[in-house]
Short mmCIF file of C-alpha atoms in Angstrom, two decimals:
data_model
loop_
_atom_site.label_atom_id
_atom_site.label_comp_id
_atom_site.label_asym_id
_atom_site.label_seq_id
_atom_site.Cartn_x
_atom_site.Cartn_y
_atom_site.Cartn_z
CA MET A 1404 -17.82 -34.44 -17.04
CA LYS A 1405 -19.91 -35.02 -13.66
CA VAL A 1406 -23.41 -36.39 -13.77
CA LEU A 1407 -26.40 -36.47 -11.77
CA VAL A 1408 -29.22 -39.41 -12.25
CA ALA A 1409 -32.67 -38.32 -11.12
CA ASP A 1410 -35.83 -40.55 -11.06
CA ASP A 1411 -38.59 -41.33 -8.26
CA GLU A 1412 -37.90 -45.33 -8.95
CA ARG A 1413 -34.75 -46.18 -7.39
CA ARG A 1414 -34.33 -49.35 -10.23
CA VAL A 1415 -34.45 -47.10 -12.92
CA CYS A 1416 -32.01 -44.75 -11.40
CA ALA A 1417 -29.82 -48.16 -10.54
CA LEU A 1418 -30.75 -49.33 -14.31
CA ILE A 1419 -29.22 -45.61 -15.47
CA CYS A 1420 -26.18 -45.63 -13.36
CA ALA A 1421 -25.13 -49.36 -14.56
CA LEU A 1422 -25.74 -48.98 -18.22
CA ILE A 1423 -23.53 -45.71 -18.61
CA ASP A 1424 -19.73 -46.74 -19.88
CA TRP A 1425 -18.54 -44.23 -17.23
CA GLU A 1426 -14.59 -45.20 -18.03
CA GLY A 1427 -14.79 -45.04 -21.50
CA LEU A 1428 -16.40 -41.91 -21.30
CA SER A 1429 -14.79 -40.33 -18.82
CA LEU A 1430 -17.76 -39.20 -16.81
CA GLN A 1431 -17.99 -38.85 -12.83
CA ASN A 1432 -20.98 -40.28 -11.32
CA VAL A 1433 -22.05 -37.44 -8.37
CA GLY A 1434 -24.74 -39.42 -6.73
CA THR A 1435 -28.61 -39.72 -7.49
CA ALA A 1436 -31.84 -38.45 -6.53
CA TYR A 1437 -35.61 -39.86 -6.34
CA ASP A 1438 -37.69 -36.85 -6.75
CA GLY A 1439 -36.72 -33.05 -7.81
CA LEU A 1440 -36.84 -31.10 -4.60
CA GLU A 1441 -33.64 -33.76 -3.53
CA ALA A 1442 -32.16 -33.22 -7.39
CA LEU A 1443 -32.38 -29.58 -6.90
CA GLU A 1444 -30.20 -29.66 -3.53
CA LYS A 1445 -27.88 -31.94 -5.16
CA ILE A 1446 -26.91 -29.50 -8.00
CA LYS A 1447 -26.44 -26.96 -5.76
CA GLU A 1448 -24.29 -29.19 -3.99
CA GLU A 1449 -21.95 -31.57 -6.10
CA LYS A 1450 -22.98 -28.56 -9.21
CA PRO A 1451 -23.01 -31.25 -12.25
CA ASP A 1452 -22.09 -31.05 -15.67
CA LEU A 1453 -24.85 -32.89 -16.84
CA VAL A 1454 -28.36 -34.20 -15.11
CA ILE A 1455 -30.09 -37.34 -16.29
CA THR A 1456 -34.07 -36.83 -15.22
CA ASP A 1457 -37.31 -38.24 -15.51
CA ILE A 1458 -39.81 -35.59 -17.00
CA ARG A 1459 -42.39 -36.69 -14.32
CA MET A 1460 -41.42 -36.58 -10.29
CA PRO A 1461 -42.96 -35.68 -6.87
CA GLY A 1462 -41.96 -32.23 -5.36
CA LEU A 1463 -40.75 -31.06 -8.70
CA ASP A 1464 -41.03 -32.50 -11.62
CA GLY A 1465 -38.52 -32.66 -14.43
CA LEU A 1466 -39.18 -29.00 -16.19
CA GLU A 1467 -39.31 -26.91 -12.87
CA LEU A 1468 -36.45 -28.78 -12.07
CA ILE A 1469 -34.74 -27.63 -15.10
CA SER A 1470 -36.29 -24.13 -14.83
CA GLN A 1471 -34.62 -23.96 -11.10
CA ALA A 1472 -31.40 -25.77 -12.17
CA LYS A 1473 -30.78 -23.14 -15.27
CA ALA A 1474 -31.17 -20.13 -12.89
CA LEU A 1475 -28.46 -21.60 -10.43
CA GLN A 1476 -26.10 -22.80 -13.36
CA PRO A 1477 -27.16 -21.27 -16.78
CA ASN A 1478 -24.69 -24.37 -18.71
CA LEU A 1479 -26.23 -26.84 -16.98
CA GLN A 1480 -27.06 -30.08 -19.78
CA PHE A 1481 -29.80 -32.16 -19.26
CA ILE A 1482 -31.18 -35.42 -20.77
CA ILE A 1483 -34.54 -35.95 -20.37
CA ILE A 1484 -35.84 -39.70 -19.67
CA SER A 1485 -39.97 -40.58 -20.20
CA GLY A 1486 -42.08 -43.29 -20.31
CA HIS A 1487 -44.17 -40.55 -21.97
CA LYS A 1488 -44.72 -40.15 -25.87
CA GLN A 1489 -46.72 -36.63 -25.58
CA PHE A 1490 -44.96 -34.36 -27.37
CA ASP A 1491 -45.93 -31.58 -25.98
CA TYR A 1492 -43.47 -32.40 -23.35
CA ALA A 1493 -40.61 -33.11 -25.96
CA GLN A 1494 -41.62 -28.95 -27.15
CA SER A 1495 -41.89 -27.88 -23.39
CA ALA A 1496 -37.96 -29.72 -22.79
CA ILE A 1497 -36.68 -27.81 -26.11
CA LYS A 1498 -37.92 -24.40 -24.78
CA TYR A 1499 -35.69 -24.97 -21.61
CA GLY A 1500 -32.37 -25.68 -23.76
CA VAL A 1501 -32.85 -29.50 -23.13
CA ALA A 1502 -30.74 -31.08 -26.55
CA GLU A 1503 -31.94 -34.98 -25.73
CA TYR A 1504 -35.07 -36.72 -25.11
CA LEU A 1505 -35.26 -39.99 -24.70
CA LEU A 1506 -38.22 -42.40 -23.93
CA LYS A 1507 -38.20 -45.81 -21.86
CA PRO A 1508 -37.36 -48.34 -22.09
CA ILE A 1509 -34.02 -47.05 -21.92
CA LYS A 1510 -31.24 -49.06 -24.46
CA LYS A 1511 -27.67 -49.06 -23.24
CA GLN A 1512 -26.06 -47.86 -26.65
CA GLU A 1513 -29.20 -45.24 -27.22
CA LEU A 1514 -28.03 -43.72 -23.87
CA ASN A 1515 -24.15 -44.03 -24.52
CA GLN A 1516 -24.35 -42.39 -27.63
CA THR A 1517 -26.26 -39.87 -26.67
CA LEU A 1518 -24.00 -39.31 -23.60
CA GLN A 1519 -21.45 -39.42 -25.99
CA ARG A 1520 -22.81 -36.25 -28.21
CA MET A 1521 -23.12 -34.43 -24.87
CA LYS A 1522 -19.69 -35.24 -23.69
CA LYS A 1523 -18.71 -33.68 -27.08
CA LEU A 1524 -20.55 -30.82 -26.26
CA TYR A 1525 -19.66 -29.93 -22.77
CA THR A 1526 -15.65 -30.71 -24.08
CA GLU A 1527 -16.26 -27.11 -27.24
CA GLN A 1528 -18.41 -25.35 -24.27
CA THR A 1529 -15.68 -25.73 -22.00
CA SER A 1530 -12.83 -24.58 -24.64
CA SER A 1531 -14.90 -22.18 -25.84
CA MET A 1532 -15.44 -20.80 -21.60
CA ILE A 1533 -12.02 -21.44 -20.69
CA LEU A 1534 -10.98 -19.48 -24.10
CA GLN A 1535 -13.67 -16.45 -23.32
CA LYS A 1536 -12.27 -16.26 -19.74
CA LYS A 1537 -8.71 -15.97 -21.00
CA ILE A 1538 -9.80 -13.47 -23.08
CA LYS A 1539 -11.11 -11.70 -20.42
CA GLU A 1540 -8.28 -11.78 -18.26
CA ASP A 1541 -5.94 -10.74 -20.71
CA ARG A 1542 -8.44 -7.84 -21.05
CA GLU A 1543 -8.40 -7.04 -17.68
CA TYR A 1544 -4.46 -7.19 -17.28
CA ILE A 1545 -3.49 -4.53 -19.85
CA LYS A 1546 -6.23 -2.67 -18.83
CA GLY A 1547 -5.16 -2.58 -15.42
CA ALA A 1548 -1.09 -2.50 -17.00
CA SER A 1549 -2.47 0.91 -18.92
CA PHE A 1550 -3.82 2.08 -15.94
CA LEU A 1551 -0.91 1.67 -13.77
CA SER A 1552 0.98 3.32 -16.47
CA PHE A 1553 -0.99 6.57 -16.25
CA LEU A 1554 -1.08 6.90 -12.28
CA LYS A 1555 2.42 6.73 -13.26
CA SER A 1556 3.03 9.20 -16.19
CA LEU A 1557 -0.12 11.21 -15.77
CA ASP A 1558 -1.07 10.52 -19.41
CA SER A 1559 -4.33 9.74 -20.21
CA GLN A 1560 -4.08 8.92 -23.42
CA ILE A 1561 -2.62 5.59 -22.56
CA LEU A 1562 -6.44 4.88 -21.17
CA SER A 1563 -8.04 6.02 -24.69
CA PRO A 1564 -8.84 2.01 -25.75
CA TRP A 1565 -10.60 1.44 -22.32
CA VAL A 1566 -13.03 4.22 -22.62
CA THR A 1567 -16.13 4.73 -24.77
CA GLU A 1568 -18.06 8.02 -25.53
CA ASN A 1569 -20.24 9.14 -23.31
CA VAL A 1570 -19.41 8.16 -19.80
CA LEU A 1571 -18.44 9.64 -16.77
CA LEU A 1572 -14.88 8.99 -15.48
CA ARG A 1573 -13.38 9.26 -11.80
CA ILE A 1574 -10.85 7.60 -9.58
CA LEU A 1575 -11.07 6.57 -6.47
CA VAL A 1576 -8.19 6.41 -3.90
CA ILE A 1577 -7.90 3.90 -1.09
CA GLY A 1578 -5.07 5.67 0.98
CA ILE A 1579 -3.33 2.98 3.48
CA GLN A 1580 -1.13 3.17 6.26
CA SER A 1581 0.38 0.25 7.79
CA PRO A 1582 3.56 -1.03 9.31
CA SER A 1583 3.50 -4.28 7.43
CA LYS A 1584 1.86 -2.52 4.12
CA VAL A 1585 3.56 -4.79 1.89
CA PRO A 1586 1.30 -7.79 2.58
CA VAL A 1587 -1.89 -5.80 3.99
CA ILE A 1588 -2.08 -4.24 0.45
CA GLN A 1589 -2.14 -7.44 -1.14
CA LEU A 1590 -5.05 -8.89 0.58
CA LEU A 1591 -6.96 -5.34 0.50
CA GLN A 1592 -7.00 -5.12 -3.31
CA GLN A 1593 -8.19 -8.85 -3.37
CA LYS A 1594 -11.35 -7.80 -0.81
CA VAL A 1595 -11.65 -4.74 -2.78
CA ARG A 1596 -12.00 -6.79 -6.06
CA THR A 1597 -14.40 -8.80 -5.05
CA ALA A 1598 -16.60 -6.55 -3.34
CA ILE A 1599 -16.67 -4.53 -6.77
CA GLU A 1600 -17.47 -7.64 -8.78
CA LYS A 1601 -20.98 -7.90 -7.49
CA ASP A 1602 -21.91 -5.26 -9.25
CA SER A 1603 -22.31 -3.92 -12.79
CA LEU A 1604 -19.47 -1.25 -12.46
CA ASN A 1605 -16.71 -0.76 -14.61
CA VAL A 1606 -14.20 -0.63 -12.30
CA CYS A 1607 -10.29 -1.20 -12.46
CA VAL A 1608 -8.34 -1.67 -9.49
CA GLN A 1609 -4.51 -0.89 -9.45
CA ALA A 1610 -1.62 -0.99 -6.31
CA TYR A 1611 0.78 2.16 -6.70
CA GLN A 1612 3.16 3.13 -4.09
CA GLY A 1613 1.07 1.54 -1.31
CA ASP A 1614 -2.26 2.85 -1.88
CA LEU A 1615 -5.00 1.68 -3.79
CA TYR A 1616 -6.31 3.08 -7.08
CA LEU A 1617 -10.01 2.67 -8.98
CA LEU A 1618 -10.60 3.87 -12.55
CA TYR A 1619 -14.70 4.20 -12.62
CA THR A 1620 -16.34 4.49 -15.93
CA TYR A 1621 -19.99 4.80 -15.90
CA LYS A 1622 -23.00 6.60 -17.01
CA GLN A 1623 -24.78 8.99 -15.26
CA GLU A 1624 -27.60 7.02 -13.65
CA GLN A 1625 -25.19 4.97 -12.29
CA ARG A 1626 -23.40 7.86 -9.79
CA SER A 1627 -25.38 6.88 -7.30
CA GLN A 1628 -23.92 3.08 -7.37
CA LEU A 1629 -20.52 4.50 -7.58
CA ILE A 1630 -21.37 6.49 -4.14
CA SER A 1631 -22.94 3.26 -2.57
CA GLN A 1632 -19.99 1.19 -3.54
CA ALA A 1633 -17.50 3.67 -1.88
CA GLU A 1634 -19.65 3.39 1.19
CA THR A 1635 -19.44 -0.11 1.00
CA LEU A 1636 -15.79 -0.26 0.81
CA VAL A 1637 -15.33 2.39 4.03
CA GLU A 1638 -17.37 -0.92 5.52
CA ILE A 1639 -15.03 -4.04 4.44
CA LEU A 1640 -11.92 -1.68 5.29
CA LYS A 1641 -13.62 -1.22 9.01
CA VAL A 1642 -13.50 -4.84 9.29
CA GLN A 1643 -9.87 -4.95 7.93
CA ALA A 1644 -8.70 -2.44 10.03
CA GLN A 1645 -10.29 -4.76 13.50
CA ILE A 1646 -8.59 -7.42 12.04
CA PHE A 1647 -5.13 -5.46 11.15
CA GLN A 1648 -4.92 -3.22 14.65
CA ASP A 1649 -1.92 -1.54 13.19
CA LEU A 1650 -4.19 -0.54 9.51
CA ARG A 1651 -5.19 2.56 8.75
CA SER A 1652 -7.12 3.53 5.57
CA THR A 1653 -9.38 6.12 4.10
CA VAL A 1654 -11.32 6.09 0.65
CA ALA A 1655 -11.02 9.53 -1.17
CA LEU A 1656 -13.12 10.07 -4.41
CA GLY A 1657 -11.62 12.79 -6.74
CA LEU A 1658 -13.95 14.84 -8.87
CA GLU A 1659 -15.97 13.69 -11.63
CA VAL A 1660 -15.05 14.30 -15.19
CA GLN A 1661 -16.31 13.68 -18.54
CA GLN A 1662 -13.09 14.08 -20.97
CA LEU A 1663 -10.08 11.18 -20.38
CA GLU A 1664 -7.36 14.60 -20.66
CA ASP A 1665 -9.43 15.55 -17.53
CA LEU A 1666 -8.28 12.09 -15.11
CA PRO A 1667 -5.41 13.94 -14.36
CA SER A 1668 -7.56 16.28 -12.07
CA SER A 1669 -9.75 14.23 -10.57
CA LEU A 1670 -6.50 11.74 -10.06
CA LEU A 1671 -4.77 14.89 -8.24
CA SER A 1672 -7.77 15.76 -6.58
CA GLY A 1673 -8.46 12.56 -5.04
CA LYS A 1674 -4.89 12.86 -3.88
CA GLN A 1675 -5.71 16.41 -2.36
CA ILE A 1676 -8.97 15.25 0.10
CA LEU A 1677 -7.65 12.72 1.01
CA LEU A 1678 -5.75 14.71 3.19
CA ARG A 1679 -8.52 15.02 5.56
CA ARG A 1680 -7.80 12.18 7.25
CA LEU A 1681 -5.05 14.24 9.26
CA VAL A 1682 -7.47 16.40 10.32
CA ASP A 1683 -10.77 14.13 10.17
CA GLY A 1684 -9.80 10.78 11.14
CA HIS A 1685 -9.23 8.08 9.29
CA HIS A 1686 -11.87 5.00 7.82
CA ARG A 1687 -14.20 7.71 6.23
CA MET A 1688 -15.09 8.76 2.78
CA PHE A 1689 -14.18 12.27 1.95
CA GLU A 1690 -15.21 13.57 -1.47
CA ALA A 1691 -13.45 16.32 -3.67
CA ASN A 1692 -15.59 19.29 -4.83
CA MET A 1693 -12.50 21.19 -6.02
CA LEU A 1694 -9.18 21.01 -7.24
CA GLU A 1695 -6.03 23.11 -5.59
CA LYS A 1696 -3.06 24.85 -7.67
CA PRO A 1697 -0.96 26.39 -4.71
CA ASP A 1698 1.88 28.77 -5.44
CA LEU A 1699 4.35 26.79 -3.36
CA GLU A 1700 7.71 28.00 -4.55
CA PRO A 1701 8.59 30.91 -2.49
CA TYR A 1702 7.94 28.56 0.30
CA LEU A 1703 9.70 26.15 -0.89
CA ASP A 1704 13.04 28.61 -2.41
CA PHE A 1705 12.79 29.65 1.64
CA ILE A 1706 12.93 26.84 3.26
CA ALA A 1707 15.89 25.25 0.66
CA SER A 1708 17.90 28.50 1.46
CA TRP A 1709 18.04 28.29 4.86
CA PHE A 1710 18.30 24.44 5.11
CA GLU A 1711 22.25 25.63 2.83
CA GLN A 1712 22.95 27.91 5.31
CA CYS A 1713 22.12 25.67 8.46
CA CYS A 1714 24.55 23.09 6.52
CA ALA A 1715 27.18 26.04 6.02
CA GLN A 1716 27.09 26.91 9.82
CA GLU A 1717 26.84 24.81 12.81
CA SER A 1718 25.47 27.24 15.09
CA LEU A 1719 21.89 27.78 13.27
CA ASN A 1720 19.07 25.46 14.28
CA MET A 1721 16.78 23.53 12.32
CA ARG A 1722 14.97 22.68 14.46
CA GLN A 1723 13.96 26.07 15.78
CA PHE A 1724 13.46 27.22 12.36
CA CYS A 1725 10.90 24.55 11.72
CA LEU A 1726 8.90 25.90 14.23
CA ASP A 1727 8.95 29.35 12.98
CA LEU A 1728 7.95 27.93 9.68
CA PHE A 1729 4.21 25.85 11.05
CA ASP A 1730 3.63 29.63 12.91
CA LYS A 1731 3.96 31.23 9.27
CA LEU A 1732 1.96 28.35 7.25
CA GLU A 1733 -0.83 29.21 9.80
CA GLU A 1734 -0.31 32.82 9.70
CA ASN A 1735 -1.13 32.74 6.33
CA ARG A 1736 -3.78 30.12 6.39
CA ILE A 1737 -1.96 27.82 3.83
CA SER A 1738 -4.72 24.68 2.75
CA LEU A 1739 -3.63 21.40 4.12
CA TYR A 1740 -2.69 19.85 0.83
CA ALA A 1741 -0.62 23.20 0.13
CA THR A 1742 1.27 22.25 3.62
CA MET A 1743 2.13 18.96 2.99
CA GLU A 1744 3.48 19.41 -0.23
CA ILE A 1745 5.53 22.13 1.15
CA PHE A 1746 6.84 19.22 3.89
CA LEU A 1747 7.26 16.99 1.08
CA GLN A 1748 8.90 18.72 -1.89
CA SER A 1749 11.19 20.79 0.56
CA TYR A 1750 12.31 17.81 2.56
CA ARG A 1751 13.46 16.27 -1.00
CA GLN A 1752 14.84 19.26 -2.06
CA ALA A 1753 16.65 19.10 1.21
CA LEU A 1754 18.38 15.49 0.69
CA HIS A 1755 19.02 16.25 -2.79
CA PHE A 1756 21.02 19.28 -1.75
CA ALA A 1757 22.95 17.15 1.44
CA LYS A 1758 23.86 14.22 -1.39
CA GLU A 1759 25.10 16.62 -3.80
CA GLN A 1760 27.48 18.18 -1.28
CA CYS A 1761 28.02 14.81 0.14
CA ALA A 1762 29.26 13.73 -2.71
CA GLN A 1763 28.16 9.91 -2.16
CA GLU A 1764 24.69 8.50 -2.20
CA ASN A 1765 24.67 6.73 1.27
CA ALA A 1766 25.72 9.26 2.89
CA VAL A 1767 22.14 10.71 3.82
CA GLN A 1768 19.04 8.68 4.73
CA ASN A 1769 15.83 8.81 2.61
CA ASN A 1770 12.72 9.62 5.47
CA GLU A 1771 10.62 10.86 3.42
CA GLN A 1772 7.82 7.75 4.69
CA LEU A 1773 7.87 9.48 8.54
CA ILE A 1774 5.71 12.19 6.97
CA ASN A 1775 3.33 10.09 4.78
CA GLU A 1776 2.89 7.38 7.46
CA ALA A 1777 2.03 10.50 9.56
CA GLU A 1778 -1.66 9.62 11.78
CA SER A 1779 -2.66 13.66 11.99
CA LEU A 1780 -1.30 16.98 11.15
CA GLU A 1781 0.51 17.87 14.55
CA ALA A 1782 2.26 13.88 13.87
CA ALA A 1783 2.90 15.33 10.13
CA LYS A 1784 4.75 18.49 11.19
CA GLU A 1785 6.37 16.66 14.31
CA ALA A 1786 7.68 14.19 11.35
CA TYR A 1787 8.84 16.60 9.13
CA CYS A 1788 11.10 18.19 12.06
CA ASN A 1789 12.72 15.50 12.88
CA VAL A 1790 13.40 14.02 9.28
CA MET A 1791 15.01 17.41 8.18
CA ASN A 1792 17.00 17.62 11.60
CA SER A 1793 17.95 14.53 10.65
CA LEU A 1794 18.84 14.86 7.63
CA LEU A 1795 21.43 18.37 8.71
CA CYS A 1796 22.97 15.72 11.42
CA GLN A 1797 23.43 12.84 9.16
CA TYR A 1798 25.03 15.80 6.58
CA ARG A 1799 27.08 17.88 9.05
CA GLU A 1800 28.50 14.06 10.05
CA ALA A 1801 28.63 13.40 6.35
CA ARG A 1802 31.04 16.69 5.57
CA GLU A 1803 32.86 15.97 8.23
CA VAL A 1804 34.36 12.48 7.77
CA LEU A 1805 34.58 13.52 3.83
CA VAL A 1806 36.95 16.36 4.95
CA SER A 1807 38.84 14.27 7.01
CA LYS A 1808 39.48 11.37 4.57
CA PRO A 1809 42.53 13.86 2.94
CA ILE A 1810 43.92 14.53 6.04
CA ARG A 1811 43.83 10.58 7.15
CA LEU A 1812 45.36 9.93 3.92
CA SER A 1813 48.08 12.95 4.23
CA ILE A 1814 49.05 11.40 7.59
CA THR A 1815 49.27 7.33 6.58
CA TYR A 1816 51.90 8.74 3.54
CA LEU A 1817 53.84 10.98 5.70
CA GLN A 1818 54.21 8.22 8.51
CA GLU A 1819 55.83 6.68 5.10
CA HIS A 1820 57.58 9.02 3.74
CA TYR A 1821 58.64 11.87 6.05
CA LYS A 1822 62.17 10.64 5.68
CA ASP A 1823 62.24 11.81 1.65
CA GLU A 1824 64.26 14.79 1.09
CA MET A 1825 62.15 15.51 -1.81
CA LEU A 1826 58.64 15.98 0.08
CA SER A 1827 56.99 18.80 -0.19
CA LEU A 1828 53.58 20.24 0.91
CA GLU A 1829 52.71 20.66 -3.16
CA LEU A 1830 53.57 17.05 -3.64
CA LEU A 1831 51.10 15.86 -0.21
CA SER A 1832 48.69 18.07 -1.90
CA GLU A 1833 48.86 16.28 -5.32
CA HIS A 1834 48.84 13.14 -3.13
CA VAL A 1835 44.93 14.05 -1.83
CA ASN A 1836 43.93 15.76 -5.00
CA LEU A 1837 43.44 18.68 -3.43
CA ASN A 1838 44.94 22.75 -3.91
CA SER A 1839 47.91 23.13 -2.01
CA SER A 1840 46.63 26.47 -0.54
CA TYR A 1841 43.69 24.70 0.60
CA PHE A 1842 45.23 21.58 2.32
CA SER A 1843 47.25 23.51 4.24
CA ALA A 1844 44.62 25.48 5.92
CA LEU A 1845 42.56 21.90 6.43
CA PHE A 1846 45.65 20.35 7.61
CA LYS A 1847 46.81 23.11 10.30
CA LYS A 1848 42.75 23.15 11.14
CA ASN A 1849 43.00 19.54 11.63
CA MET A 1850 46.37 18.59 13.16
CA GLY A 1851 46.77 21.60 14.73
CA VAL A 1852 50.32 22.44 13.33
CA GLY A 1853 51.42 23.22 10.15
CA PHE A 1854 52.63 21.17 7.64
CA SER A 1855 56.36 21.21 8.07
CA ASP A 1856 56.41 21.59 11.93
CA TYR A 1857 54.51 17.82 11.52
CA VAL A 1858 56.97 16.50 9.57
CA LEU A 1859 60.07 17.67 11.52
CA THR A 1860 58.29 16.32 14.52
CA LEU A 1861 58.50 12.78 13.14
CA ARG A 1862 62.13 13.36 11.91
CA ILE A 1863 63.26 14.49 15.74
CA GLN A 1864 61.17 11.58 17.40
CA GLU A 1865 63.32 9.22 15.00
CA ALA A 1866 66.39 11.14 15.50
CA LYS A 1867 65.79 10.24 19.12
CA ARG A 1868 65.63 6.94 18.42
CA LEU A 1869 67.97 6.21 16.83
CA LEU A 1870 70.33 7.86 18.77
CA VAL A 1871 69.06 6.05 21.92
CA GLU A 1872 68.99 3.07 20.29
CA THR A 1873 72.09 2.76 17.89
CA ASN A 1874 75.65 3.18 17.17
CA LYS A 1875 74.78 5.72 14.15
CA GLY A 1876 76.81 8.30 13.92
CA ILE A 1877 75.27 12.10 13.75
CA ALA A 1878 75.80 12.16 9.68
CA GLU A 1879 74.66 8.98 8.99
CA ILE A 1880 71.12 9.59 10.96
CA ALA A 1881 70.81 13.04 9.67
CA LEU A 1882 70.91 11.50 6.31
CA GLU A 1883 68.60 8.66 7.19
CA ILE A 1884 66.00 10.98 8.33
CA GLY A 1885 66.04 13.57 5.26
CA TYR A 1886 68.95 15.61 5.94
CA HIS A 1887 72.13 16.08 4.22
CA ASP A 1888 73.69 18.31 6.11
CA PRO A 1889 74.84 17.57 9.92
CA LYS A 1890 75.79 20.11 10.60
CA HIS A 1891 72.17 21.94 9.73
CA PHE A 1892 70.47 18.93 11.45
CA THR A 1893 72.33 19.39 14.65
CA LYS A 1894 71.12 23.08 14.69
CA ILE A 1895 67.41 22.10 14.44
CA PHE A 1896 67.86 19.24 16.87
CA LYS A 1897 69.02 21.66 19.28
CA LYS A 1898 66.54 24.10 18.47
CA ASN A 1899 63.58 21.90 19.32
CA CYS A 1900 64.92 20.03 22.43
CA GLN A 1901 67.39 22.31 23.61
CA ILE A 1902 70.31 20.04 23.29
CA LYS A 1903 72.78 19.07 20.60
CA PRO A 1904 72.56 15.41 19.54
CA ASN A 1905 75.96 13.76 21.11
CA GLU A 1906 74.73 15.10 24.29
CA TYR A 1907 71.06 13.54 24.01
CA ARG A 1908 72.94 10.62 23.30
CA LYS A 1909 75.14 10.62 26.22
CA LEU A 1910 72.23 11.43 28.44
CA TYR A 1911 69.30 9.10 27.63
CA GLY A 1912 71.49 6.09 26.15
#
């Protein structure tokens, strides 16, 4: 407990300090003052918990000091010490909330007993304040968690415990674009919270998916105060943009609603109007006056069909299709919000299709953030064109790898088993888990020759090696490479090499 002593007589100040059992009462002396003005300045600087002061001092007397100090620190406690016995001083002190009044000459026992009572009161008040602060923090945490759940689910009933009757509701969206988004959004969230604490508006702040969301519950007469606060936030964010030069931020006010069940409309309208930044620029405030409900299905179906065709036919050009799509959207006067939704939703559809067809999660990369981070509408179009084309290229590469996998497996298998007499197309197809007819066509397309010709080539190559490098007989070599009939082997060898096996040995052996 921090204590300040104030008296216009220095010896009295020294006496009071000497009489107090600082260590025994766990008190800390934060200074002395010799007039009312000096005492007030030290209260501002040191923020003591208790002031022991004379009732009459130059500059400010004790009662004036108490009045002004209480305005600064409502919980600040006082002990009045005076040589005057007039009851009117005590009465005035009591009106200001002073609980203790001591008369000079000061007695050590009486002073310390008084301080002991004050210390007990201070401890009780501190415990109560800590508890109240904890309760408030817990309430704010639970409210923030409820708001975050609403942002994820759009179930407004989650917020019902926090919304009273006869209030207006509104969501403000702060759109943030920055390469270093995670640390920046944490800083901006704290800056926003600090700014809104100064006002009396009931606001909840939550970060979600890289942006900040503010939930306002307010009375009709506070509407202008809300607008003013939103404008203030724009200015605060402009300052932050000067510090973080790659930061772009925009404030968007959703529709004002009267019913909790209409809150999703406020959220969606805020997101919609936020997109005005792509045309009108960043570091501004936009206010929604309507909620768009466009029909996107025809465009999404059209784009999905084309993307699937591009995946099936390598000759089709995705980039040219995107340019034609942009012209079509402009020709049909599709709104900014609808345009961006078409970009995002069609990309997600295409991404889902590509992953399904490739049958592996990491075959294609999700680059949706490149569309979301676009600085302008033209940049968004360029980003959409790039990510769709990139997705198609990744798909084609992944499918090529996927198709070539059974071929690689079959080649490895054939190199190990081409000498087996029981080797067949059906056996190899089963090994790579493909239909024999499909595998036969796939093998010929990738290897340039059919299965039988490829196996024959492997056997003839091995026969040539054995004829040159060993003294094994023709029948033995034929058996080793998969032919039980030496005559049949000789006939096949001559047909492929234009010479009999024994002649080949004489020529090259």
